[in-house]
Amino acid sequence: MPDLTMTIDGRAVAAEATFGVVNPATGEVAERAPDATRAQLDAAMAAAAAALPGWRADEGARRKTLLAAADVLFARAEEIGRVLTLEQGKPLAEATGEVVGAGIWLKYFAELELPREVIQDDERAFVEVVRRPIGVVAAITPWNFPLMLAAWKVAPALLAGNTIVLKPSPYTPLSSLLLGEALRDVLPPGVLNVVTGGDELGAWMTGHPVPRKISFTGSVATGRRVAAAAAPDLKRVTLELGGNDPAILLDDVDPEAVADRLFGAAFANNGQVCAAVKRVYAPAALYDDVVEALAARARAAKVGDGTAEGVQYGPINNRPQFERVGELVAEALAGGARAAAGGGPLDRAGYFFAPTILADVPDGSRIVEEEQFGPALPVIPYRDVDEALARANGTHFGLSGSVWGADADRAAAVADRLECGTAWVNTHLALAPHQPFGGFKWSGLGVENGPWGLYGFTEIQVVHRARG
Ligand code: NAD
């Protein structure tokens, strides 16, 4: 692969220093990425600020440009997908699908209305509520879906007339660098700048005087730091943070009938999805059947290098996460839990972990209380629905949740009582560009997607024209 460069003011910017990017399927450094200096970040911020007046002036041009950007992603999906698999680990078809998905998001926002609402039109005044861009946006993304989550920020921010400095995770910088390169000839200089570096680069961005908005996706711990860094300058923030999504199975469910969808929603991207199913609550009478139905699917899952044919699940993305998942599983097993499938790392190079279903997990286990973010799923029995709901809602998280049952109305009535940003019925992880996505409690602040996500990249302005 040729050396990937940062994109600052529409130009390739070479690295003064680099850091290693590990292929999680081997555990070895596969590539190197630029480690941005403070001066390079300043240049990116200055370029974004300089590009603002031109970019915000012409809504029609912005829409056309976003559509052209989507077409570039569609055309180069496989090439960018290969780079994503190399650094992230996910199977190639999913990586390519993520690039296409990012294009779909760009297209959706390119066509979304930016409303001007008339709230008074009489003899005294004509009053409109309009949406203005906020300014320069600092966009910071995690390593699980680097391109999709970048698109969730880039597409609405740019449509609204803002300009951006994007920083991906140091575990997955390459695909975002390639995104910057791919869009260099499509977007005017300075509109989208891509810089890479370690966590401290994120901190420099949130403390930088230029951005007026920080759009952050990542962990709760970092989200707190971002909010604190934004406070002195009253920068606007959107925080998409962790989840510990419960799935509650009701007593009329057929375990075999729902197991494929449930397993898919728990193990998608190897469980490294903020809104994956992270705990299953099953009625005591169905408990053994639910555990076995999920365990059978875990045993059958094909785990391997994401570039190999037929692989469904790649490695865990990085060593600290690989160790954390192993630690949470080992701790549960030591406390008396039973591995109905899997139970530990696979005996091979790279960060491969056996898809794991845990039964009889002791109360208070960290794998239930905390976000595991990996291929290990605890199944917990309950006696009545009130108990299941109390457990489901009884954490600091509130990203999403689901209720499953043959009687969809009854399941929907239970789902109404979930305390989270998205409550699914007989499905989970059904995300779409028009659906606002965000979390209650520690899972976030604000939402992304849909018109509501777009409004998060705007300031409301009242235009009041006096009459008479
Ligand atoms: P992380 O918080 O460690 O890192 C996220 C990003 O923040 C990275 O780019 C990182 O370099 C940067 N960063 C680190 N320290 C920073 C600081 N002090 N200031 C500014 N930026 C800083 O998260 P991660 O491990 O990359 O991602 C996993 C987490 O992301 C999980 O908790 C997951 O649930 C969450 N997530 C949430 C959503 C959502 O939409 N709610 C989506 C995907 C992932």
Short mmCIF file of C-alpha atoms and ligand atoms in Angstrom, two decimals:
data_model
loop_
_atom_site.label_atom_id
_atom_site.label_comp_id
_atom_site.label_asym_id
_atom_site.label_seq_id
_atom_site.Cartn_x
_atom_site.Cartn_y
_atom_site.Cartn_z
CA MET A 1 0.00 0.00 0.00
CA PRO A 2 1.43 3.46 -0.81
CA ASP A 3 1.93 5.67 2.25
CA LEU A 4 -1.36 7.30 3.20
CA THR A 5 -1.28 11.01 3.87
CA MET A 6 -3.35 13.38 5.95
CA THR A 7 -5.67 15.79 4.17
CA ILE A 8 -5.26 19.42 5.18
CA ASP A 9 -6.66 22.26 3.08
CA GLY A 10 -7.31 19.85 0.23
CA ARG A 11 -3.69 18.78 0.04
CA ALA A 12 -1.73 15.66 0.95
CA VAL A 13 0.31 16.34 4.05
CA ALA A 14 3.20 13.99 4.73
CA ALA A 15 4.10 12.79 8.20
CA GLU A 16 6.94 14.21 10.27
CA ALA A 17 6.52 11.14 12.51
CA THR A 18 4.45 7.96 12.23
CA PHE A 19 2.91 5.29 14.45
CA GLY A 20 2.33 1.59 13.76
CA VAL A 21 -1.08 0.19 12.80
CA VAL A 22 -1.57 -3.45 13.75
CA ASN A 23 -3.43 -5.98 11.65
CA PRO A 24 -5.53 -7.68 14.38
CA ALA A 25 -5.62 -10.91 12.38
CA THR A 26 -1.85 -11.28 12.89
CA GLY A 27 -1.08 -9.05 15.86
CA GLU A 28 1.75 -7.52 13.82
CA VAL A 29 2.28 -3.94 12.65
CA ALA A 30 1.06 -3.87 9.05
CA GLU A 31 1.28 -0.19 8.13
CA ARG A 32 2.29 3.17 9.53
CA ALA A 33 0.12 6.26 9.87
CA PRO A 34 1.03 9.94 10.24
CA ASP A 35 1.29 11.24 13.78
CA ALA A 36 0.03 14.81 13.43
CA THR A 37 1.96 17.58 15.11
CA ARG A 38 0.26 20.46 16.88
CA ALA A 39 1.27 22.73 13.99
CA GLN A 40 -0.43 20.35 11.54
CA LEU A 41 -3.60 20.34 13.66
CA ASP A 42 -3.48 24.16 13.74
CA ALA A 43 -3.17 24.15 9.95
CA ALA A 44 -6.17 21.82 9.63
CA MET A 45 -8.26 24.02 11.93
CA ALA A 46 -7.20 27.16 10.08
CA ALA A 47 -8.08 25.56 6.73
CA ALA A 48 -11.51 24.52 8.03
CA ALA A 49 -12.15 28.03 9.33
CA ALA A 50 -11.03 29.62 6.05
CA ALA A 51 -13.29 27.31 4.03
CA LEU A 52 -16.40 28.17 6.06
CA PRO A 53 -17.66 31.33 4.34
CA GLY A 54 -17.60 29.80 0.86
CA TRP A 55 -19.04 26.47 1.93
CA ARG A 56 -21.91 27.84 3.97
CA ALA A 57 -22.94 30.27 1.22
CA ASP A 58 -24.35 27.83 -1.34
CA GLU A 59 -26.73 25.10 -0.16
CA GLY A 60 -27.32 23.79 -3.69
CA ALA A 61 -23.60 23.32 -4.27
CA ARG A 62 -23.29 21.50 -0.96
CA ARG A 63 -26.00 19.04 -1.94
CA LYS A 64 -24.39 18.31 -5.32
CA THR A 65 -20.99 17.89 -3.71
CA LEU A 66 -22.30 15.42 -1.13
CA LEU A 67 -23.91 13.34 -3.88
CA ALA A 68 -20.62 13.34 -5.80
CA ALA A 69 -18.80 12.29 -2.62
CA ALA A 70 -21.26 9.39 -2.18
CA ASP A 71 -20.55 8.25 -5.74
CA VAL A 72 -16.81 8.20 -5.05
CA LEU A 73 -17.39 5.93 -2.04
CA PHE A 74 -19.65 3.61 -4.04
CA ALA A 75 -17.05 3.39 -6.81
CA ARG A 76 -14.10 2.77 -4.46
CA ALA A 77 -15.90 0.67 -1.85
CA GLU A 78 -13.89 -2.49 -2.29
CA GLU A 79 -10.51 -0.74 -2.36
CA ILE A 80 -11.32 1.20 0.83
CA GLY A 81 -12.96 -1.90 2.33
CA ARG A 82 -9.69 -3.86 1.99
CA VAL A 83 -7.87 -1.22 4.01
CA LEU A 84 -10.64 -1.28 6.61
CA THR A 85 -10.39 -5.07 6.97
CA LEU A 86 -6.62 -4.83 7.33
CA GLU A 87 -6.79 -2.44 10.27
CA GLN A 88 -10.16 -3.34 11.83
CA GLY A 89 -10.39 -7.09 11.27
CA LYS A 90 -13.99 -7.34 10.01
CA PRO A 91 -14.76 -9.62 7.05
CA LEU A 92 -14.17 -7.98 3.68
CA ALA A 93 -17.83 -8.10 2.65
CA GLU A 94 -18.78 -6.21 5.82
CA ALA A 95 -15.96 -3.71 5.36
CA THR A 96 -17.02 -3.04 1.78
CA GLY A 97 -20.62 -2.80 3.02
CA GLU A 98 -19.52 -0.21 5.57
CA VAL A 99 -18.02 1.98 2.84
CA VAL A 100 -21.22 1.66 0.80
CA GLY A 101 -23.19 2.46 3.96
CA ALA A 102 -21.14 5.62 4.46
CA GLY A 103 -22.07 6.60 0.89
CA ILE A 104 -25.74 5.93 1.61
CA TRP A 105 -25.54 8.29 4.60
CA LEU A 106 -23.97 11.01 2.44
CA LYS A 107 -26.74 10.58 -0.11
CA TYR A 108 -29.48 10.64 2.52
CA PHE A 109 -28.26 13.92 4.01
CA ALA A 110 -27.59 15.43 0.56
CA GLU A 111 -31.34 15.21 0.01
CA LEU A 112 -32.60 16.11 3.48
CA GLU A 113 -34.46 19.37 3.89
CA LEU A 114 -32.93 22.19 5.94
CA PRO A 115 -36.17 23.76 7.09
CA ARG A 116 -37.06 27.44 7.39
CA GLU A 117 -40.16 27.55 9.58
CA VAL A 118 -42.48 30.55 9.49
CA ILE A 119 -43.83 30.97 13.01
CA GLN A 120 -45.57 34.31 12.56
CA ASP A 121 -46.90 36.04 9.48
CA ASP A 122 -49.32 38.87 10.33
CA GLU A 123 -49.63 42.66 10.31
CA ARG A 124 -47.07 43.02 13.10
CA ALA A 125 -44.24 40.80 11.90
CA PHE A 126 -42.90 38.06 9.66
CA VAL A 127 -40.91 35.69 11.85
CA GLU A 128 -38.92 32.70 10.65
CA VAL A 129 -36.87 30.11 12.49
CA VAL A 130 -33.83 29.14 10.43
CA ARG A 131 -30.93 26.76 10.97
CA ARG A 132 -27.43 28.19 10.70
CA PRO A 133 -24.17 26.23 10.64
CA ILE A 134 -22.27 26.20 13.93
CA GLY A 135 -18.79 26.61 12.46
CA VAL A 136 -15.82 24.27 12.45
CA VAL A 137 -16.68 20.78 13.73
CA ALA A 138 -14.13 18.54 15.46
CA ALA A 139 -15.23 14.97 14.68
CA ILE A 140 -13.67 12.15 16.71
CA THR A 141 -14.44 8.50 15.95
CA PRO A 142 -13.78 5.04 17.48
CA TRP A 143 -12.33 1.88 15.93
CA ASN A 144 -15.39 -0.33 15.45
CA PHE A 145 -17.01 1.40 12.44
CA PRO A 146 -14.50 4.12 11.48
CA LEU A 147 -16.10 5.04 8.15
CA MET A 148 -19.77 4.61 8.98
CA LEU A 149 -19.47 6.65 12.15
CA ALA A 150 -17.42 9.29 10.32
CA ALA A 151 -20.23 9.54 7.74
CA TRP A 152 -22.81 9.99 10.53
CA LYS A 153 -20.91 13.20 11.38
CA VAL A 154 -19.49 14.36 8.06
CA ALA A 155 -22.74 14.11 6.07
CA PRO A 156 -25.05 16.18 8.32
CA ALA A 157 -22.30 18.59 9.38
CA LEU A 158 -21.40 19.41 5.78
CA LEU A 159 -24.98 19.66 4.58
CA ALA A 160 -25.68 22.17 7.36
CA GLY A 161 -22.79 24.32 6.10
CA ASN A 162 -20.10 23.50 8.65
CA THR A 163 -16.55 22.43 7.85
CA ILE A 164 -14.72 19.58 9.57
CA VAL A 165 -11.54 18.28 11.06
CA LEU A 166 -11.88 14.49 11.40
CA LYS A 167 -9.73 12.33 13.65
CA PRO A 168 -10.14 8.55 13.61
CA SER A 169 -9.00 6.15 16.34
CA PRO A 170 -5.28 5.36 16.38
CA TYR A 171 -6.28 1.68 15.94
CA THR A 172 -8.03 2.37 12.63
CA PRO A 173 -6.58 5.51 11.01
CA LEU A 174 -5.96 4.15 7.51
CA SER A 175 -9.50 3.98 6.13
CA SER A 176 -10.22 7.56 7.20
CA LEU A 177 -6.96 8.75 5.63
CA LEU A 178 -8.06 7.03 2.43
CA LEU A 179 -11.50 8.68 2.76
CA GLY A 180 -9.77 12.06 2.92
CA GLU A 181 -7.69 11.23 -0.16
CA ALA A 182 -10.70 9.93 -2.07
CA LEU A 183 -12.69 13.11 -1.44
CA ARG A 184 -9.84 15.58 -2.04
CA ASP A 185 -10.88 16.28 -5.60
CA VAL A 186 -14.60 16.37 -4.77
CA LEU A 187 -14.81 18.72 -1.78
CA PRO A 188 -13.45 22.28 -1.85
CA PRO A 189 -10.11 22.63 0.01
CA GLY A 190 -10.47 22.84 3.80
CA VAL A 191 -14.05 21.55 3.95
CA LEU A 192 -12.98 18.09 5.18
CA ASN A 193 -9.59 17.77 6.84
CA VAL A 194 -8.38 14.39 8.11
CA VAL A 195 -5.64 14.18 10.74
CA THR A 196 -4.33 11.11 12.54
CA GLY A 197 -2.46 10.54 15.77
CA GLY A 198 -2.88 9.19 19.26
CA ASP A 199 -5.44 9.97 21.92
CA GLU A 200 -3.64 13.21 22.78
CA LEU A 201 -4.50 14.54 19.30
CA GLY A 202 -8.18 14.17 20.30
CA ALA A 203 -7.50 16.15 23.45
CA TRP A 204 -5.74 18.88 21.45
CA MET A 205 -8.81 19.09 19.22
CA THR A 206 -11.31 19.40 22.04
CA GLY A 207 -9.18 22.07 23.70
CA HIS A 208 -8.54 23.96 20.44
CA PRO A 209 -10.00 27.46 20.16
CA VAL A 210 -11.28 27.07 16.56
CA PRO A 211 -13.98 24.37 16.63
CA ARG A 212 -17.43 25.44 17.81
CA LYS A 213 -18.78 21.89 17.94
CA ILE A 214 -17.38 18.53 18.98
CA SER A 215 -19.07 15.44 17.64
CA PHE A 216 -17.66 12.46 19.51
CA THR A 217 -18.28 8.72 19.38
CA GLY A 218 -16.44 6.51 21.81
CA SER A 219 -16.35 5.33 25.40
CA VAL A 220 -18.12 6.86 28.38
CA ALA A 221 -14.80 7.62 30.06
CA THR A 222 -13.50 9.62 27.10
CA GLY A 223 -16.93 11.21 26.58
CA ARG A 224 -16.66 12.74 30.04
CA ARG A 225 -13.25 14.18 29.20
CA VAL A 226 -14.61 15.61 25.95
CA ALA A 227 -17.54 17.26 27.74
CA ALA A 228 -15.20 18.74 30.34
CA ALA A 229 -12.83 20.05 27.66
CA ALA A 230 -15.75 21.62 25.77
CA ALA A 231 -17.18 23.38 28.82
CA PRO A 232 -14.83 26.40 29.25
CA ASP A 233 -15.42 27.53 25.65
CA LEU A 234 -19.08 26.38 25.65
CA LYS A 235 -18.46 24.35 22.52
CA ARG A 236 -21.53 22.39 21.44
CA VAL A 237 -21.16 18.66 21.98
CA THR A 238 -22.81 15.51 20.75
CA LEU A 239 -21.67 12.39 22.55
CA GLU A 240 -22.44 8.88 21.29
CA LEU A 241 -21.10 6.67 24.04
CA GLY A 242 -21.19 3.11 25.22
CA GLY A 243 -24.13 0.77 25.54
CA ASN A 244 -25.04 -2.35 27.50
CA ASP A 245 -28.14 -3.24 25.54
CA PRO A 246 -30.57 -5.74 27.07
CA ALA A 247 -32.76 -8.08 25.03
CA ILE A 248 -35.78 -9.35 26.95
CA LEU A 249 -37.38 -12.55 25.66
CA LEU A 250 -41.03 -12.99 26.68
CA ASP A 251 -42.54 -16.36 27.59
CA ASP A 252 -44.40 -16.79 24.28
CA VAL A 253 -41.19 -16.63 22.24
CA ASP A 254 -39.94 -19.61 20.24
CA PRO A 255 -36.21 -19.73 21.06
CA GLU A 256 -35.28 -21.42 17.79
CA ALA A 257 -37.32 -18.94 15.76
CA VAL A 258 -35.58 -15.86 17.22
CA ALA A 259 -32.11 -17.28 17.82
CA ASP A 260 -30.63 -16.34 14.43
CA ARG A 261 -31.67 -12.69 14.72
CA LEU A 262 -30.72 -12.48 18.38
CA PHE A 263 -27.31 -14.04 17.77
CA GLY A 264 -26.76 -11.78 14.78
CA ALA A 265 -27.53 -8.68 16.85
CA ALA A 266 -25.20 -9.77 19.66
CA PHE A 267 -22.23 -10.91 17.58
CA ALA A 268 -22.36 -8.44 14.67
CA ASN A 269 -18.86 -7.02 14.13
CA ASN A 270 -17.77 -9.54 16.78
CA GLY A 271 -19.88 -7.81 19.44
CA GLN A 272 -17.96 -4.56 18.88
CA VAL A 273 -21.07 -2.49 18.25
CA CYS A 274 -22.25 0.16 20.68
CA ALA A 275 -25.84 -1.05 20.23
CA ALA A 276 -25.21 -4.81 20.06
CA VAL A 277 -27.26 -7.05 22.34
CA LYS A 278 -24.95 -7.32 25.37
CA ARG A 279 -27.24 -9.19 27.83
CA VAL A 280 -30.14 -11.56 27.19
CA TYR A 281 -32.93 -11.96 29.75
CA ALA A 282 -34.85 -15.21 29.23
CA PRO A 283 -37.85 -16.51 31.19
CA ALA A 284 -36.83 -19.31 33.57
CA ALA A 285 -39.08 -21.84 31.79
CA LEU A 286 -37.32 -21.26 28.45
CA TYR A 287 -33.85 -20.63 29.85
CA ASP A 288 -32.12 -23.86 28.83
CA ASP A 289 -33.60 -23.76 25.33
CA VAL A 290 -32.51 -20.15 24.79
CA VAL A 291 -28.97 -20.88 26.01
CA GLU A 292 -28.69 -23.92 23.77
CA ALA A 293 -30.14 -22.20 20.69
CA LEU A 294 -27.57 -19.39 21.04
CA ALA A 295 -24.72 -21.76 21.91
CA ALA A 296 -25.39 -23.87 18.80
CA ARG A 297 -25.00 -20.76 16.65
CA ALA A 298 -21.84 -19.71 18.48
CA ARG A 299 -20.30 -23.14 17.90
CA ALA A 300 -21.18 -23.01 14.19
CA ALA A 301 -19.85 -19.48 13.63
CA LYS A 302 -16.87 -19.30 11.29
CA VAL A 303 -14.11 -17.17 12.84
CA GLY A 304 -10.98 -16.21 10.92
CA ASP A 305 -9.00 -13.66 8.97
CA GLY A 306 -11.45 -11.17 7.48
CA THR A 307 -9.90 -11.55 4.03
CA ALA A 308 -10.56 -15.33 3.91
CA GLU A 309 -13.55 -16.72 2.04
CA GLY A 310 -16.61 -17.60 4.14
CA VAL A 311 -15.38 -16.01 7.38
CA GLN A 312 -18.24 -14.51 9.43
CA TYR A 313 -16.33 -13.08 12.37
CA GLY A 314 -12.84 -11.62 12.37
CA PRO A 315 -10.53 -10.95 15.31
CA ILE A 316 -11.19 -8.51 18.14
CA ASN A 317 -9.78 -5.18 16.97
CA ASN A 318 -6.95 -4.53 19.42
CA ARG A 319 -4.93 -6.09 22.20
CA PRO A 320 -6.35 -4.10 25.15
CA GLN A 321 -9.89 -4.96 24.06
CA PHE A 322 -8.93 -8.61 23.46
CA GLU A 323 -7.48 -8.77 26.96
CA ARG A 324 -10.50 -7.05 28.50
CA VAL A 325 -12.99 -9.47 26.95
CA GLY A 326 -10.84 -12.41 28.08
CA GLU A 327 -10.66 -10.98 31.58
CA LEU A 328 -14.44 -10.45 31.88
CA VAL A 329 -15.15 -13.98 30.64
CA ALA A 330 -12.51 -15.57 32.89
CA GLU A 331 -13.84 -13.66 35.90
CA ALA A 332 -17.42 -14.83 35.25
CA LEU A 333 -16.26 -18.44 34.81
CA ALA A 334 -14.21 -18.27 38.00
CA GLY A 335 -17.33 -16.98 39.80
CA GLY A 336 -19.39 -20.01 38.74
CA ALA A 337 -20.68 -19.16 35.25
CA ARG A 338 -20.78 -21.90 32.61
CA ALA A 339 -19.51 -21.50 29.03
CA ALA A 340 -22.24 -23.07 26.91
CA ALA A 341 -20.06 -22.22 23.92
CA GLY A 342 -16.54 -20.81 23.61
CA GLY A 343 -15.04 -19.41 26.80
CA GLY A 344 -11.67 -18.00 25.79
CA PRO A 345 -9.22 -16.94 23.10
CA LEU A 346 -8.52 -19.18 20.12
CA ASP A 347 -5.11 -20.79 20.02
CA ARG A 348 -3.65 -18.90 17.07
CA ALA A 349 -1.84 -15.67 16.28
CA GLY A 350 -3.92 -12.49 16.25
CA TYR A 351 -6.71 -11.39 18.55
CA PHE A 352 -9.15 -14.23 17.89
CA PHE A 353 -11.71 -15.15 20.53
CA ALA A 354 -14.20 -18.02 20.45
CA PRO A 355 -17.83 -16.81 20.21
CA THR A 356 -18.92 -17.31 23.80
CA ILE A 357 -22.32 -17.89 25.41
CA LEU A 358 -22.28 -17.67 29.19
CA ALA A 359 -25.02 -19.24 31.37
CA ASP A 360 -25.57 -19.16 35.14
CA VAL A 361 -23.60 -15.93 35.45
CA PRO A 362 -23.44 -14.86 39.11
CA ASP A 363 -25.26 -11.67 40.09
CA GLY A 364 -23.05 -8.60 39.97
CA SER A 365 -20.66 -10.05 37.36
CA ARG A 366 -18.86 -7.36 35.43
CA ILE A 367 -19.77 -9.00 32.12
CA VAL A 368 -23.41 -8.14 32.90
CA GLU A 369 -22.88 -4.80 34.64
CA GLU A 370 -20.30 -3.35 32.22
CA GLU A 371 -20.00 -3.07 28.46
CA GLN A 372 -18.01 -6.09 27.25
CA PHE A 373 -17.79 -4.89 23.60
CA GLY A 374 -16.75 -8.28 22.28
CA PRO A 375 -17.90 -11.79 21.28
CA ALA A 376 -19.17 -12.97 24.68
CA LEU A 377 -22.85 -12.90 25.65
CA PRO A 378 -24.35 -13.59 29.08
CA VAL A 379 -27.85 -15.14 29.22
CA ILE A 380 -29.71 -14.41 32.46
CA PRO A 381 -32.93 -16.08 33.69
CA TYR A 382 -35.84 -14.06 35.11
CA ARG A 383 -39.08 -14.92 36.92
CA ASP A 384 -41.44 -12.13 35.85
CA VAL A 385 -41.39 -9.25 33.40
CA ASP A 386 -41.14 -6.57 36.09
CA GLU A 387 -37.94 -8.18 37.33
CA ALA A 388 -36.55 -8.39 33.78
CA LEU A 389 -37.32 -4.71 33.18
CA ALA A 390 -35.83 -3.67 36.51
CA ARG A 391 -32.60 -5.49 35.60
CA ALA A 392 -32.62 -4.21 32.02
CA ASN A 393 -33.06 -0.61 33.18
CA GLY A 394 -30.89 -0.93 36.27
CA THR A 395 -27.59 0.28 34.83
CA HIS A 396 -26.05 3.63 33.97
CA PHE A 397 -26.39 2.79 30.27
CA GLY A 398 -29.40 3.56 28.10
CA LEU A 399 -28.42 3.27 24.45
CA SER A 400 -30.99 0.79 23.16
CA GLY A 401 -32.80 -2.42 24.03
CA SER A 402 -35.24 -4.92 22.61
CA VAL A 403 -38.21 -7.08 23.58
CA TRP A 404 -39.02 -10.30 21.74
CA GLY A 405 -42.34 -12.18 21.74
CA ALA A 406 -44.90 -13.92 19.53
CA ASP A 407 -47.52 -11.34 20.52
CA ALA A 408 -45.96 -8.18 19.08
CA ASP A 409 -48.40 -5.83 20.84
CA ARG A 410 -47.60 -7.32 24.22
CA ALA A 411 -43.86 -7.11 23.43
CA ALA A 412 -44.31 -3.47 22.36
CA ALA A 413 -46.03 -2.68 25.68
CA VAL A 414 -43.00 -4.06 27.53
CA ALA A 415 -40.61 -2.21 25.19
CA ASP A 416 -42.43 1.04 26.11
CA ARG A 417 -40.98 0.62 29.59
CA LEU A 418 -37.32 0.40 28.47
CA GLU A 419 -35.23 3.43 29.47
CA CYS A 420 -33.12 3.88 26.35
CA GLY A 421 -32.75 5.81 23.10
CA THR A 422 -34.11 3.07 20.83
CA ALA A 423 -36.57 0.38 21.93
CA TRP A 424 -36.85 -2.40 19.35
CA VAL A 425 -39.57 -5.05 19.12
CA ASN A 426 -38.66 -8.43 17.61
CA THR A 427 -35.49 -6.97 16.16
CA HIS A 428 -32.34 -5.22 17.36
CA LEU A 429 -29.67 -3.11 15.68
CA ALA A 430 -32.11 -2.01 12.97
CA LEU A 431 -30.40 1.32 12.28
CA ALA A 432 -31.23 3.63 9.39
CA PRO A 433 -30.28 7.15 8.27
CA HIS A 434 -33.76 8.56 9.01
CA GLN A 435 -33.92 7.21 12.58
CA PRO A 436 -32.46 9.42 15.31
CA PHE A 437 -29.91 7.44 17.30
CA GLY A 438 -28.61 8.34 20.74
CA GLY A 439 -28.54 7.29 24.33
CA PHE A 440 -30.23 8.00 27.65
CA LYS A 441 -28.15 8.36 30.82
CA TRP A 442 -24.42 7.68 30.37
CA SER A 443 -24.90 6.41 26.81
CA GLY A 444 -24.82 9.86 25.35
CA LEU A 445 -25.88 13.43 24.85
CA GLY A 446 -27.87 14.42 21.76
CA VAL A 447 -28.61 12.22 18.77
CA GLU A 448 -27.25 11.48 15.33
CA ASN A 449 -29.19 10.80 12.10
CA GLY A 450 -32.49 11.95 10.73
CA PRO A 451 -33.48 15.61 10.83
CA TRP A 452 -32.80 15.59 14.56
CA GLY A 453 -29.17 14.62 13.94
CA LEU A 454 -28.89 17.36 11.31
CA TYR A 455 -30.24 19.95 13.78
CA GLY A 456 -27.38 19.00 16.11
CA PHE A 457 -25.02 20.61 13.61
CA THR A 458 -26.98 23.86 13.53
CA GLU A 459 -27.75 26.86 15.68
CA ILE A 460 -31.31 28.10 15.68
CA GLN A 461 -31.64 31.66 14.47
CA VAL A 462 -34.81 33.73 14.57
CA VAL A 463 -35.23 36.19 11.72
CA HIS A 464 -37.84 38.73 12.78
CA ARG A 465 -38.98 41.33 10.26
CA ALA A 466 -41.14 44.05 11.74
CA ARG A 467 -44.15 45.22 9.75
CA GLY A 468 -46.26 48.31 9.96
P1 NAD B 1 -12.36 5.67 23.06
O1 NAD B 1 -13.21 6.55 23.89
O2 NAD B 1 -11.17 5.05 23.66
O3 NAD B 1 -11.81 6.45 21.78
C1 NAD B 1 -12.68 7.10 20.88
C2 NAD B 1 -11.93 8.21 20.19
O4 NAD B 1 -11.59 9.22 21.14
C3 NAD B 1 -10.61 7.79 19.54
O5 NAD B 1 -10.47 8.47 18.32
C4 NAD B 1 -9.59 8.27 20.56
O6 NAD B 1 -8.30 8.50 20.01
C5 NAD B 1 -10.22 9.55 21.03
N1 NAD B 1 -9.76 10.04 22.33
C6 NAD B 1 -9.15 9.36 23.34
N2 NAD B 1 -8.92 10.16 24.40
C7 NAD B 1 -9.38 11.39 24.05
C8 NAD B 1 -9.46 12.64 24.73
N3 NAD B 1 -9.00 12.79 25.97
N4 NAD B 1 -10.04 13.67 24.09
C9 NAD B 1 -10.54 13.54 22.84
N5 NAD B 1 -10.49 12.37 22.14
C10 NAD B 1 -9.92 11.31 22.74
O7 NAD B 1 -13.36 4.59 22.45
P2 NAD B 1 -13.00 3.32 21.55
O8 NAD B 1 -12.39 2.29 22.42
O9 NAD B 1 -12.30 3.76 20.33
O10 NAD B 1 -14.46 2.86 21.10
C11 NAD B 1 -15.24 1.97 21.80
C12 NAD B 1 -16.35 2.67 22.52
O11 NAD B 1 -17.11 3.46 21.62
C13 NAD B 1 -17.34 1.73 23.15
O12 NAD B 1 -17.66 2.16 24.46
C14 NAD B 1 -18.56 1.84 22.26
O13 NAD B 1 -19.78 1.51 22.88
C15 NAD B 1 -18.50 3.26 21.86
N6 NAD B 1 -19.29 3.48 20.65
C16 NAD B 1 -20.44 4.20 20.73
C17 NAD B 1 -21.23 4.36 19.60
C18 NAD B 1 -22.51 5.13 19.66
O14 NAD B 1 -22.98 5.57 18.61
N7 NAD B 1 -23.14 5.31 20.80
C19 NAD B 1 -20.83 3.82 18.40
C20 NAD B 1 -19.65 3.08 18.36
C21 NAD B 1 -18.88 2.93 19.50
#
